[in-house]
Amino acid sequence: MKASASLRLFFAFLSCMLWAGIYLTGFATVSWLLYLPAAVSLFAAVTGICPSLMLIDKMVSGKQKQASGK
């Protein structure tokens, strides 16, 4: 599942804002956990592949199948 151009631009903007926040706070100061969404957003912007979007899509489609009884 490839992300659309507008979604890729959103991921790029999100990643830039996260990396700017990390830079302004200090790379040694922030928790390692903040690096995960910054790196995944950058990966999604560059490749168009978003692992979290694919995971959520599978979770939602699975719940829809369970609700319909199939």
mmCIF file as gemmi writes it, N, C-alpha and C atoms, coordinates in Angstrom:
data_model
loop_
_atom_site.group_PDB
_atom_site.id
_atom_site.type_symbol
_atom_site.label_atom_id
_atom_site.label_alt_id
_atom_site.label_comp_id
_atom_site.label_asym_id
_atom_site.label_entity_id
_atom_site.label_seq_id
_atom_site.pdbx_PDB_ins_code
_atom_site.Cartn_x
_atom_site.Cartn_y
_atom_site.Cartn_z
_atom_site.occupancy
_atom_site.B_iso_or_equiv
_atom_site.pdbx_formal_charge
_atom_site.auth_seq_id
_atom_site.auth_asym_id
_atom_site.pdbx_PDB_model_num
ATOM 1 N N . MET Axp A 1 ? 0.852 -1.18 0 1 0 ? 1 A 1
ATOM 2 C CA . MET Axp A 1 ? 0 0 0 1 0 ? 1 A 1
ATOM 3 C C . MET Axp A 1 ? 0.891 1.234 0 1 0 ? 1 A 1
ATOM 4 N N . LYS Axp A 2 ? 0.805 1.999 -1.065 1 0 ? 2 A 1
ATOM 5 C CA . LYS Axp A 2 ? 1.606 3.204 -1.2 1 0 ? 2 A 1
ATOM 6 C C . LYS Axp A 2 ? 0.785 4.411 -0.746 1 0 ? 2 A 1
ATOM 7 N N . ALA Axp A 3 ? 1.465 5.346 -0.101 1 0 ? 3 A 1
ATOM 8 C CA . ALA Axp A 3 ? 0.811 6.565 0.367 1 0 ? 3 A 1
ATOM 9 C C . ALA Axp A 3 ? 0.672 7.548 -0.79 1 0 ? 3 A 1
ATOM 10 N N . SER Axp A 4 ? -0.369 8.347 -0.761 1 0 ? 4 A 1
ATOM 11 C CA . SER Axp A 4 ? -0.569 9.363 -1.785 1 0 ? 4 A 1
ATOM 12 C C . SER Axp A 4 ? 0.454 10.491 -1.599 1 0 ? 4 A 1
ATOM 13 N N . ALA Axp A 5 ? 0.527 11.358 -2.59 1 0 ? 5 A 1
ATOM 14 C CA . ALA Axp A 5 ? 1.494 12.46 -2.533 1 0 ? 5 A 1
ATOM 15 C C . ALA Axp A 5 ? 1.2 13.395 -1.368 1 0 ? 5 A 1
ATOM 16 N N . SER Axp A 6 ? -0.07 13.662 -1.11 1 0 ? 6 A 1
ATOM 17 C CA . SER Axp A 6 ? -0.41 14.56 -0.003 1 0 ? 6 A 1
ATOM 18 C C . SER Axp A 6 ? -0.066 13.927 1.35 1 0 ? 6 A 1
ATOM 19 N N . LEU Axp A 7 ? -0.26 12.629 1.47 1 0 ? 7 A 1
ATOM 20 C CA . LEU Axp A 7 ? 0.086 11.938 2.714 1 0 ? 7 A 1
ATOM 21 C C . LEU Axp A 7 ? 1.602 11.895 2.9 1 0 ? 7 A 1
ATOM 22 N N . ARG Axp A 8 ? 2.341 11.714 1.821 1 0 ? 8 A 1
ATOM 23 C CA . ARG Axp A 8 ? 3.802 11.735 1.902 1 0 ? 8 A 1
ATOM 24 C C . ARG Axp A 8 ? 4.301 13.113 2.316 1 0 ? 8 A 1
ATOM 25 N N . LEU Axp A 9 ? 3.658 14.162 1.816 1 0 ? 9 A 1
ATOM 26 C CA . LEU Axp A 9 ? 4.029 15.52 2.214 1 0 ? 9 A 1
ATOM 27 C C . LEU Axp A 9 ? 3.725 15.748 3.69 1 0 ? 9 A 1
ATOM 28 N N . PHE Axp A 10 ? 2.612 15.213 4.169 1 0 ? 10 A 1
ATOM 29 C CA . PHE Axp A 10 ? 2.283 15.297 5.588 1 0 ? 10 A 1
ATOM 30 C C . PHE Axp A 10 ? 3.34 14.602 6.433 1 0 ? 10 A 1
ATOM 31 N N . PHE Axp A 11 ? 3.758 13.404 6.028 1 0 ? 11 A 1
ATOM 32 C CA . PHE Axp A 11 ? 4.798 12.682 6.761 1 0 ? 11 A 1
ATOM 33 C C . PHE Axp A 11 ? 6.113 13.453 6.761 1 0 ? 11 A 1
ATOM 34 N N . ALA Axp A 12 ? 6.446 14.088 5.638 1 0 ? 12 A 1
ATOM 35 C CA . ALA Axp A 12 ? 7.676 14.874 5.565 1 0 ? 12 A 1
ATOM 36 C C . ALA Axp A 12 ? 7.607 16.065 6.523 1 0 ? 12 A 1
ATOM 37 N N . PHE Axp A 13 ? 6.466 16.748 6.549 1 0 ? 13 A 1
ATOM 38 C CA . PHE Axp A 13 ? 6.295 17.884 7.458 1 0 ? 13 A 1
ATOM 39 C C . PHE Axp A 13 ? 6.356 17.424 8.912 1 0 ? 13 A 1
ATOM 40 N N . LEU Axp A 14 ? 5.678 16.33 9.222 1 0 ? 14 A 1
ATOM 41 C CA . LEU Axp A 14 ? 5.687 15.79 10.573 1 0 ? 14 A 1
ATOM 42 C C . LEU Axp A 14 ? 7.099 15.419 11.001 1 0 ? 14 A 1
ATOM 43 N N . SER Axp A 15 ? 7.824 14.77 10.124 1 0 ? 15 A 1
ATOM 44 C CA . SER Axp A 15 ? 9.193 14.377 10.431 1 0 ? 15 A 1
ATOM 45 C C . SER Axp A 15 ? 10.083 15.592 10.661 1 0 ? 15 A 1
ATOM 46 N N . CYS Axp A 16 ? 9.94 16.61 9.822 1 0 ? 16 A 1
ATOM 47 C CA . CYS Axp A 16 ? 10.739 17.836 9.999 1 0 ? 16 A 1
ATOM 48 C C . CYS Axp A 16 ? 10.45 18.499 11.338 1 0 ? 16 A 1
ATOM 49 N N . MET Axp A 17 ? 9.187 18.529 11.726 1 0 ? 17 A 1
ATOM 50 C CA . MET Axp A 17 ? 8.836 19.146 13.001 1 0 ? 17 A 1
ATOM 51 C C . MET Axp A 17 ? 9.387 18.335 14.174 1 0 ? 17 A 1
ATOM 52 N N . LEU Axp A 18 ? 9.321 17.025 14.095 1 0 ? 18 A 1
ATOM 53 C CA . LEU Axp A 18 ? 9.863 16.187 15.159 1 0 ? 18 A 1
ATOM 54 C C . LEU Axp A 18 ? 11.375 16.339 15.26 1 0 ? 18 A 1
ATOM 55 N N . TRP Axp A 19 ? 12.068 16.304 14.111 1 0 ? 19 A 1
ATOM 56 C CA . TRP Axp A 19 ? 13.529 16.442 14.141 1 0 ? 19 A 1
ATOM 57 C C . TRP Axp A 19 ? 13.948 17.826 14.62 1 0 ? 19 A 1
ATOM 58 N N . ALA Axp A 20 ? 13.177 18.86 14.259 1 0 ? 20 A 1
ATOM 59 C CA . ALA Axp A 20 ? 13.484 20.207 14.759 1 0 ? 20 A 1
ATOM 60 C C . ALA Axp A 20 ? 13.3 20.27 16.274 1 0 ? 20 A 1
ATOM 61 N N . GLY Axp A 21 ? 12.254 19.639 16.785 1 0 ? 21 A 1
ATOM 62 C CA . GLY Axp A 21 ? 12.036 19.598 18.226 1 0 ? 21 A 1
ATOM 63 C C . GLY Axp A 21 ? 13.125 18.841 18.954 1 0 ? 21 A 1
ATOM 64 N N . ILE Axp A 22 ? 13.567 17.739 18.363 1 0 ? 22 A 1
ATOM 65 C CA . ILE Axp A 22 ? 14.665 16.977 18.958 1 0 ? 22 A 1
ATOM 66 C C . ILE Axp A 22 ? 15.938 17.813 18.965 1 0 ? 22 A 1
ATOM 67 N N . TYR Axp A 23 ? 16.206 18.498 17.859 1 0 ? 23 A 1
ATOM 68 C CA . TYR Axp A 23 ? 17.403 19.329 17.758 1 0 ? 23 A 1
ATOM 69 C C . TYR Axp A 23 ? 17.372 20.462 18.789 1 0 ? 23 A 1
ATOM 70 N N . LEU Axp A 24 ? 16.233 21.13 18.903 1 0 ? 24 A 1
ATOM 71 C CA . LEU Axp A 24 ? 16.135 22.263 19.826 1 0 ? 24 A 1
ATOM 72 C C . LEU Axp A 24 ? 16.196 21.82 21.286 1 0 ? 24 A 1
ATOM 73 N N . THR Axp A 25 ? 15.688 20.636 21.573 1 0 ? 25 A 1
ATOM 74 C CA . THR Axp A 25 ? 15.737 20.123 22.934 1 0 ? 25 A 1
ATOM 75 C C . THR Axp A 25 ? 17.122 19.61 23.28 1 0 ? 25 A 1
ATOM 76 N N . GLY Axp A 26 ? 17.766 19.031 22.301 1 0 ? 26 A 1
ATOM 77 C CA . GLY Axp A 26 ? 19.097 18.455 22.497 1 0 ? 26 A 1
ATOM 78 C C . GLY Axp A 26 ? 19.035 16.962 22.264 1 0 ? 26 A 1
ATOM 79 N N . PHE Axp A 27 ? 19.901 16.468 21.393 1 0 ? 27 A 1
ATOM 80 C CA . PHE Axp A 27 ? 19.871 15.048 21.039 1 0 ? 27 A 1
ATOM 81 C C . PHE Axp A 27 ? 20.123 14.152 22.243 1 0 ? 27 A 1
ATOM 82 N N . ALA Axp A 28 ? 20.925 14.602 23.175 1 0 ? 28 A 1
ATOM 83 C CA . ALA Axp A 28 ? 21.234 13.779 24.352 1 0 ? 28 A 1
ATOM 84 C C . ALA Axp A 28 ? 20.148 13.892 25.424 1 0 ? 28 A 1
ATOM 85 N N . THR Axp A 29 ? 19.29 14.895 25.32 1 0 ? 29 A 1
ATOM 86 C CA . THR Axp A 29 ? 18.29 15.153 26.35 1 0 ? 29 A 1
ATOM 87 C C . THR Axp A 29 ? 17.003 14.366 26.131 1 0 ? 29 A 1
ATOM 88 N N . VAL Axp A 30 ? 16.568 14.242 24.878 1 0 ? 30 A 1
ATOM 89 C CA . VAL Axp A 30 ? 15.28 13.602 24.603 1 0 ? 30 A 1
ATOM 90 C C . VAL Axp A 30 ? 15.373 12.09 24.782 1 0 ? 30 A 1
ATOM 91 N N . SER Axp A 31 ? 14.23 11.496 25.038 1 0 ? 31 A 1
ATOM 92 C CA . SER Axp A 31 ? 14.161 10.048 25.197 1 0 ? 31 A 1
ATOM 93 C C . SER Axp A 31 ? 14.348 9.37 23.844 1 0 ? 31 A 1
ATOM 94 N N . TRP Axp A 32 ? 14.862 8.167 23.871 1 0 ? 32 A 1
ATOM 95 C CA . TRP Axp A 32 ? 15.062 7.405 22.636 1 0 ? 32 A 1
ATOM 96 C C . TRP Axp A 32 ? 13.74 7.107 21.948 1 0 ? 32 A 1
ATOM 97 N N . LEU Axp A 33 ? 12.653 7.111 22.709 1 0 ? 33 A 1
ATOM 98 C CA . LEU Axp A 33 ? 11.34 6.799 22.162 1 0 ? 33 A 1
ATOM 99 C C . LEU Axp A 33 ? 10.873 7.847 21.143 1 0 ? 33 A 1
ATOM 100 N N . LEU Axp A 34 ? 11.327 9.067 21.292 1 0 ? 34 A 1
ATOM 101 C CA . LEU Axp A 34 ? 10.929 10.131 20.362 1 0 ? 34 A 1
ATOM 102 C C . LEU Axp A 34 ? 11.579 9.956 18.996 1 0 ? 34 A 1
ATOM 103 N N . TYR Axp A 35 ? 12.67 9.215 18.925 1 0 ? 35 A 1
ATOM 104 C CA . TYR Axp A 35 ? 13.331 8.983 17.644 1 0 ? 35 A 1
ATOM 105 C C . TYR Axp A 35 ? 12.518 8.045 16.748 1 0 ? 35 A 1
ATOM 106 N N . LEU Axp A 36 ? 11.706 7.172 17.322 1 0 ? 36 A 1
ATOM 107 C CA . LEU Axp A 36 ? 10.941 6.212 16.528 1 0 ? 36 A 1
ATOM 108 C C . LEU Axp A 36 ? 9.943 6.875 15.572 1 0 ? 36 A 1
ATOM 109 N N . PRO Axp A 37 ? 9.02 7.736 16.056 1 0 ? 37 A 1
ATOM 110 C CA . PRO Axp A 37 ? 8.093 8.355 15.097 1 0 ? 37 A 1
ATOM 111 C C . PRO Axp A 37 ? 8.801 9.293 14.122 1 0 ? 37 A 1
ATOM 112 N N . ALA Axp A 38 ? 9.893 9.919 14.548 1 0 ? 38 A 1
ATOM 113 C CA . ALA Axp A 38 ? 10.633 10.802 13.648 1 0 ? 38 A 1
ATOM 114 C C . ALA Axp A 38 ? 11.255 9.99 12.509 1 0 ? 38 A 1
ATOM 115 N N . ALA Axp A 39 ? 11.838 8.847 12.826 1 0 ? 39 A 1
ATOM 116 C CA . ALA Axp A 39 ? 12.471 8.014 11.804 1 0 ? 39 A 1
ATOM 117 C C . ALA Axp A 39 ? 11.438 7.339 10.908 1 0 ? 39 A 1
ATOM 118 N N . VAL Axp A 40 ? 10.349 6.837 11.496 1 0 ? 40 A 1
ATOM 119 C CA . VAL Axp A 40 ? 9.316 6.164 10.702 1 0 ? 40 A 1
ATOM 120 C C . VAL Axp A 40 ? 8.615 7.17 9.78 1 0 ? 40 A 1
ATOM 121 N N . SER Axp A 41 ? 8.397 8.383 10.247 1 0 ? 41 A 1
ATOM 122 C CA . SER Axp A 41 ? 7.777 9.41 9.399 1 0 ? 41 A 1
ATOM 123 C C . SER Axp A 41 ? 8.678 9.772 8.23 1 0 ? 41 A 1
ATOM 124 N N . LEU Axp A 42 ? 9.956 9.874 8.486 1 0 ? 42 A 1
ATOM 125 C CA . LEU Axp A 42 ? 10.904 10.165 7.407 1 0 ? 42 A 1
ATOM 126 C C . LEU Axp A 42 ? 10.934 9.014 6.404 1 0 ? 42 A 1
ATOM 127 N N . PHE Axp A 43 ? 10.941 7.779 6.891 1 0 ? 43 A 1
ATOM 128 C CA . PHE Axp A 43 ? 10.902 6.609 6.01 1 0 ? 43 A 1
ATOM 129 C C . PHE Axp A 43 ? 9.639 6.611 5.154 1 0 ? 43 A 1
ATOM 130 N N . ALA Axp A 44 ? 8.495 6.925 5.762 1 0 ? 44 A 1
ATOM 131 C CA . ALA Axp A 44 ? 7.226 6.95 5.028 1 0 ? 44 A 1
ATOM 132 C C . ALA Axp A 44 ? 7.203 8.054 3.985 1 0 ? 44 A 1
ATOM 133 N N . ALA Axp A 45 ? 7.798 9.192 4.304 1 0 ? 45 A 1
ATOM 134 C CA . ALA Axp A 45 ? 7.826 10.301 3.346 1 0 ? 45 A 1
ATOM 135 C C . ALA Axp A 45 ? 8.707 9.97 2.147 1 0 ? 45 A 1
ATOM 136 N N . VAL Axp A 46 ? 9.823 9.313 2.386 1 0 ? 46 A 1
ATOM 137 C CA . VAL Axp A 46 ? 10.761 9.022 1.307 1 0 ? 46 A 1
ATOM 138 C C . VAL Axp A 46 ? 10.269 7.864 0.429 1 0 ? 46 A 1
ATOM 139 N N . THR Axp A 47 ? 9.794 6.787 1.044 1 0 ? 47 A 1
ATOM 140 C CA . THR Axp A 47 ? 9.434 5.596 0.282 1 0 ? 47 A 1
ATOM 141 C C . THR Axp A 47 ? 7.956 5.519 -0.089 1 0 ? 47 A 1
ATOM 142 N N . GLY Axp A 48 ? 7.102 6.168 0.68 1 0 ? 48 A 1
ATOM 143 C CA . GLY Axp A 48 ? 5.662 6.054 0.451 1 0 ? 48 A 1
ATOM 144 C C . GLY Axp A 48 ? 5.06 4.846 1.138 1 0 ? 48 A 1
ATOM 145 N N . ILE Axp A 49 ? 5.887 4.102 1.864 1 0 ? 49 A 1
ATOM 146 C CA . ILE Axp A 49 ? 5.427 2.92 2.592 1 0 ? 49 A 1
ATOM 147 C C . ILE Axp A 49 ? 5.374 3.268 4.067 1 0 ? 49 A 1
ATOM 148 N N . CYS Axp A 50 ? 4.198 3.176 4.661 1 0 ? 50 A 1
ATOM 149 C CA . CYS Axp A 50 ? 4.044 3.516 6.071 1 0 ? 50 A 1
ATOM 150 C C . CYS Axp A 50 ? 3.613 2.272 6.846 1 0 ? 50 A 1
ATOM 151 N N . PRO Axp A 51 ? 4.526 1.711 7.644 1 0 ? 51 A 1
ATOM 152 C CA . PRO Axp A 51 ? 4.182 0.5 8.389 1 0 ? 51 A 1
ATOM 153 C C . PRO Axp A 51 ? 3.003 0.683 9.34 1 0 ? 51 A 1
ATOM 154 N N . SER Axp A 52 ? 2.925 1.82 10.008 1 0 ? 52 A 1
ATOM 155 C CA . SER Axp A 52 ? 1.821 2.021 10.95 1 0 ? 52 A 1
ATOM 156 C C . SER Axp A 52 ? 0.489 2.152 10.218 1 0 ? 52 A 1
ATOM 157 N N . LEU Axp A 53 ? 0.486 2.761 9.052 1 0 ? 53 A 1
ATOM 158 C CA . LEU Axp A 53 ? -0.742 2.872 8.263 1 0 ? 53 A 1
ATOM 159 C C . LEU Axp A 53 ? -1.21 1.494 7.799 1 0 ? 53 A 1
ATOM 160 N N . MET Axp A 54 ? -0.278 0.638 7.399 1 0 ? 54 A 1
ATOM 161 C CA . MET Axp A 54 ? -0.634 -0.718 6.989 1 0 ? 54 A 1
ATOM 162 C C . MET Axp A 54 ? -1.157 -1.526 8.166 1 0 ? 54 A 1
ATOM 163 N N . LEU Axp A 55 ? -0.549 -1.365 9.339 1 0 ? 55 A 1
ATOM 164 C CA . LEU Axp A 55 ? -0.992 -2.088 10.53 1 0 ? 55 A 1
ATOM 165 C C . LEU Axp A 55 ? -2.402 -1.662 10.939 1 0 ? 55 A 1
ATOM 166 N N . ILE Axp A 56 ? -2.658 -0.365 10.95 1 0 ? 56 A 1
ATOM 167 C CA . ILE Axp A 56 ? -3.98 0.13 11.333 1 0 ? 56 A 1
ATOM 168 C C . ILE Axp A 56 ? -5.023 -0.303 10.311 1 0 ? 56 A 1
ATOM 169 N N . ASP Axp A 57 ? -4.671 -0.308 9.022 1 0 ? 57 A 1
ATOM 170 C CA . ASP Axp A 57 ? -5.595 -0.746 7.989 1 0 ? 57 A 1
ATOM 171 C C . ASP Axp A 57 ? -5.981 -2.21 8.191 1 0 ? 57 A 1
ATOM 172 N N . LYS Axp A 58 ? -5.013 -3.057 8.543 1 0 ? 58 A 1
ATOM 173 C CA . LYS Axp A 58 ? -5.31 -4.466 8.804 1 0 ? 58 A 1
ATOM 174 C C . LYS Axp A 58 ? -6.179 -4.632 10.051 1 0 ? 58 A 1
ATOM 175 N N . MET Axp A 59 ? -5.91 -3.83 11.082 1 0 ? 59 A 1
ATOM 176 C CA . MET Axp A 59 ? -6.707 -3.918 12.307 1 0 ? 59 A 1
ATOM 177 C C . MET Axp A 59 ? -8.14 -3.499 12.059 1 0 ? 59 A 1
ATOM 178 N N . VAL Axp A 60 ? -8.337 -2.434 11.31 1 0 ? 60 A 1
ATOM 179 C CA . VAL Axp A 60 ? -9.692 -1.931 11.048 1 0 ? 60 A 1
ATOM 180 C C . VAL Axp A 60 ? -10.443 -2.884 10.136 1 0 ? 60 A 1
ATOM 181 N N . SER Axp A 61 ? -9.797 -3.399 9.085 1 0 ? 61 A 1
ATOM 182 C CA . SER Axp A 61 ? -10.497 -4.305 8.187 1 0 ? 61 A 1
ATOM 183 C C . SER Axp A 61 ? -10.823 -5.624 8.885 1 0 ? 61 A 1
ATOM 184 N N . GLY Axp A 62 ? -9.984 -6.058 9.817 1 0 ? 62 A 1
ATOM 185 C CA . GLY Axp A 62 ? -10.28 -7.266 10.582 1 0 ? 62 A 1
ATOM 186 C C . GLY Axp A 62 ? -11.466 -7.08 11.489 1 0 ? 62 A 1
ATOM 187 N N . LYS Axp A 63 ? -11.594 -5.922 12.106 1 0 ? 63 A 1
ATOM 188 C CA . LYS Axp A 63 ? -12.739 -5.659 12.969 1 0 ? 63 A 1
ATOM 189 C C . LYS Axp A 63 ? -14.021 -5.548 12.165 1 0 ? 63 A 1
ATOM 190 N N . GLN Axp A 64 ? -13.932 -5.014 10.94 1 0 ? 64 A 1
ATOM 191 C CA . GLN Axp A 64 ? -15.112 -4.908 10.107 1 0 ? 64 A 1
ATOM 192 C C . GLN Axp A 64 ? -15.607 -6.29 9.699 1 0 ? 64 A 1
ATOM 193 N N . LYS Axp A 65 ? -14.683 -7.228 9.43 1 0 ? 65 A 1
ATOM 194 C CA . LYS Axp A 65 ? -15.079 -8.59 9.076 1 0 ? 65 A 1
ATOM 195 C C . LYS Axp A 65 ? -15.734 -9.282 10.265 1 0 ? 65 A 1
ATOM 196 N N . GLN Axp A 66 ? -15.196 -9.048 11.479 1 0 ? 66 A 1
ATOM 197 C CA . GLN Axp A 66 ? -15.775 -9.674 12.669 1 0 ? 66 A 1
ATOM 198 C C . GLN Axp A 66 ? -17.167 -9.112 12.938 1 0 ? 66 A 1
ATOM 199 N N . ALA Axp A 67 ? -17.372 -7.824 12.712 1 0 ? 67 A 1
ATOM 200 C CA . ALA Axp A 67 ? -18.663 -7.205 12.981 1 0 ? 67 A 1
ATOM 201 C C . ALA Axp A 67 ? -19.725 -7.688 11.996 1 0 ? 67 A 1
ATOM 202 N N . SER Axp A 68 ? -19.305 -7.961 10.76 1 0 ? 68 A 1
ATOM 203 C CA . SER Axp A 68 ? -20.299 -8.405 9.766 1 0 ? 68 A 1
ATOM 204 C C . SER Axp A 68 ? -20.566 -9.903 9.869 1 0 ? 68 A 1
ATOM 205 N N . GLY Axp A 69 ? -19.763 -10.641 10.649 1 0 ? 69 A 1
ATOM 206 C CA . GLY Axp A 69 ? -19.993 -12.056 10.87 1 0 ? 69 A 1
ATOM 207 C C . GLY Axp A 69 ? -19.344 -12.941 9.822 1 0 ? 69 A 1
ATOM 208 N N . LYS Axp A 70 ? -18.426 -12.437 9.037 1 0 ? 70 A 1
ATOM 209 C CA . LYS Axp A 70 ? -17.767 -13.253 7.992 1 0 ? 70 A 1
ATOM 210 C C . LYS Axp A 70 ? -16.512 -13.87 8.506 1 0 ? 70 A 1
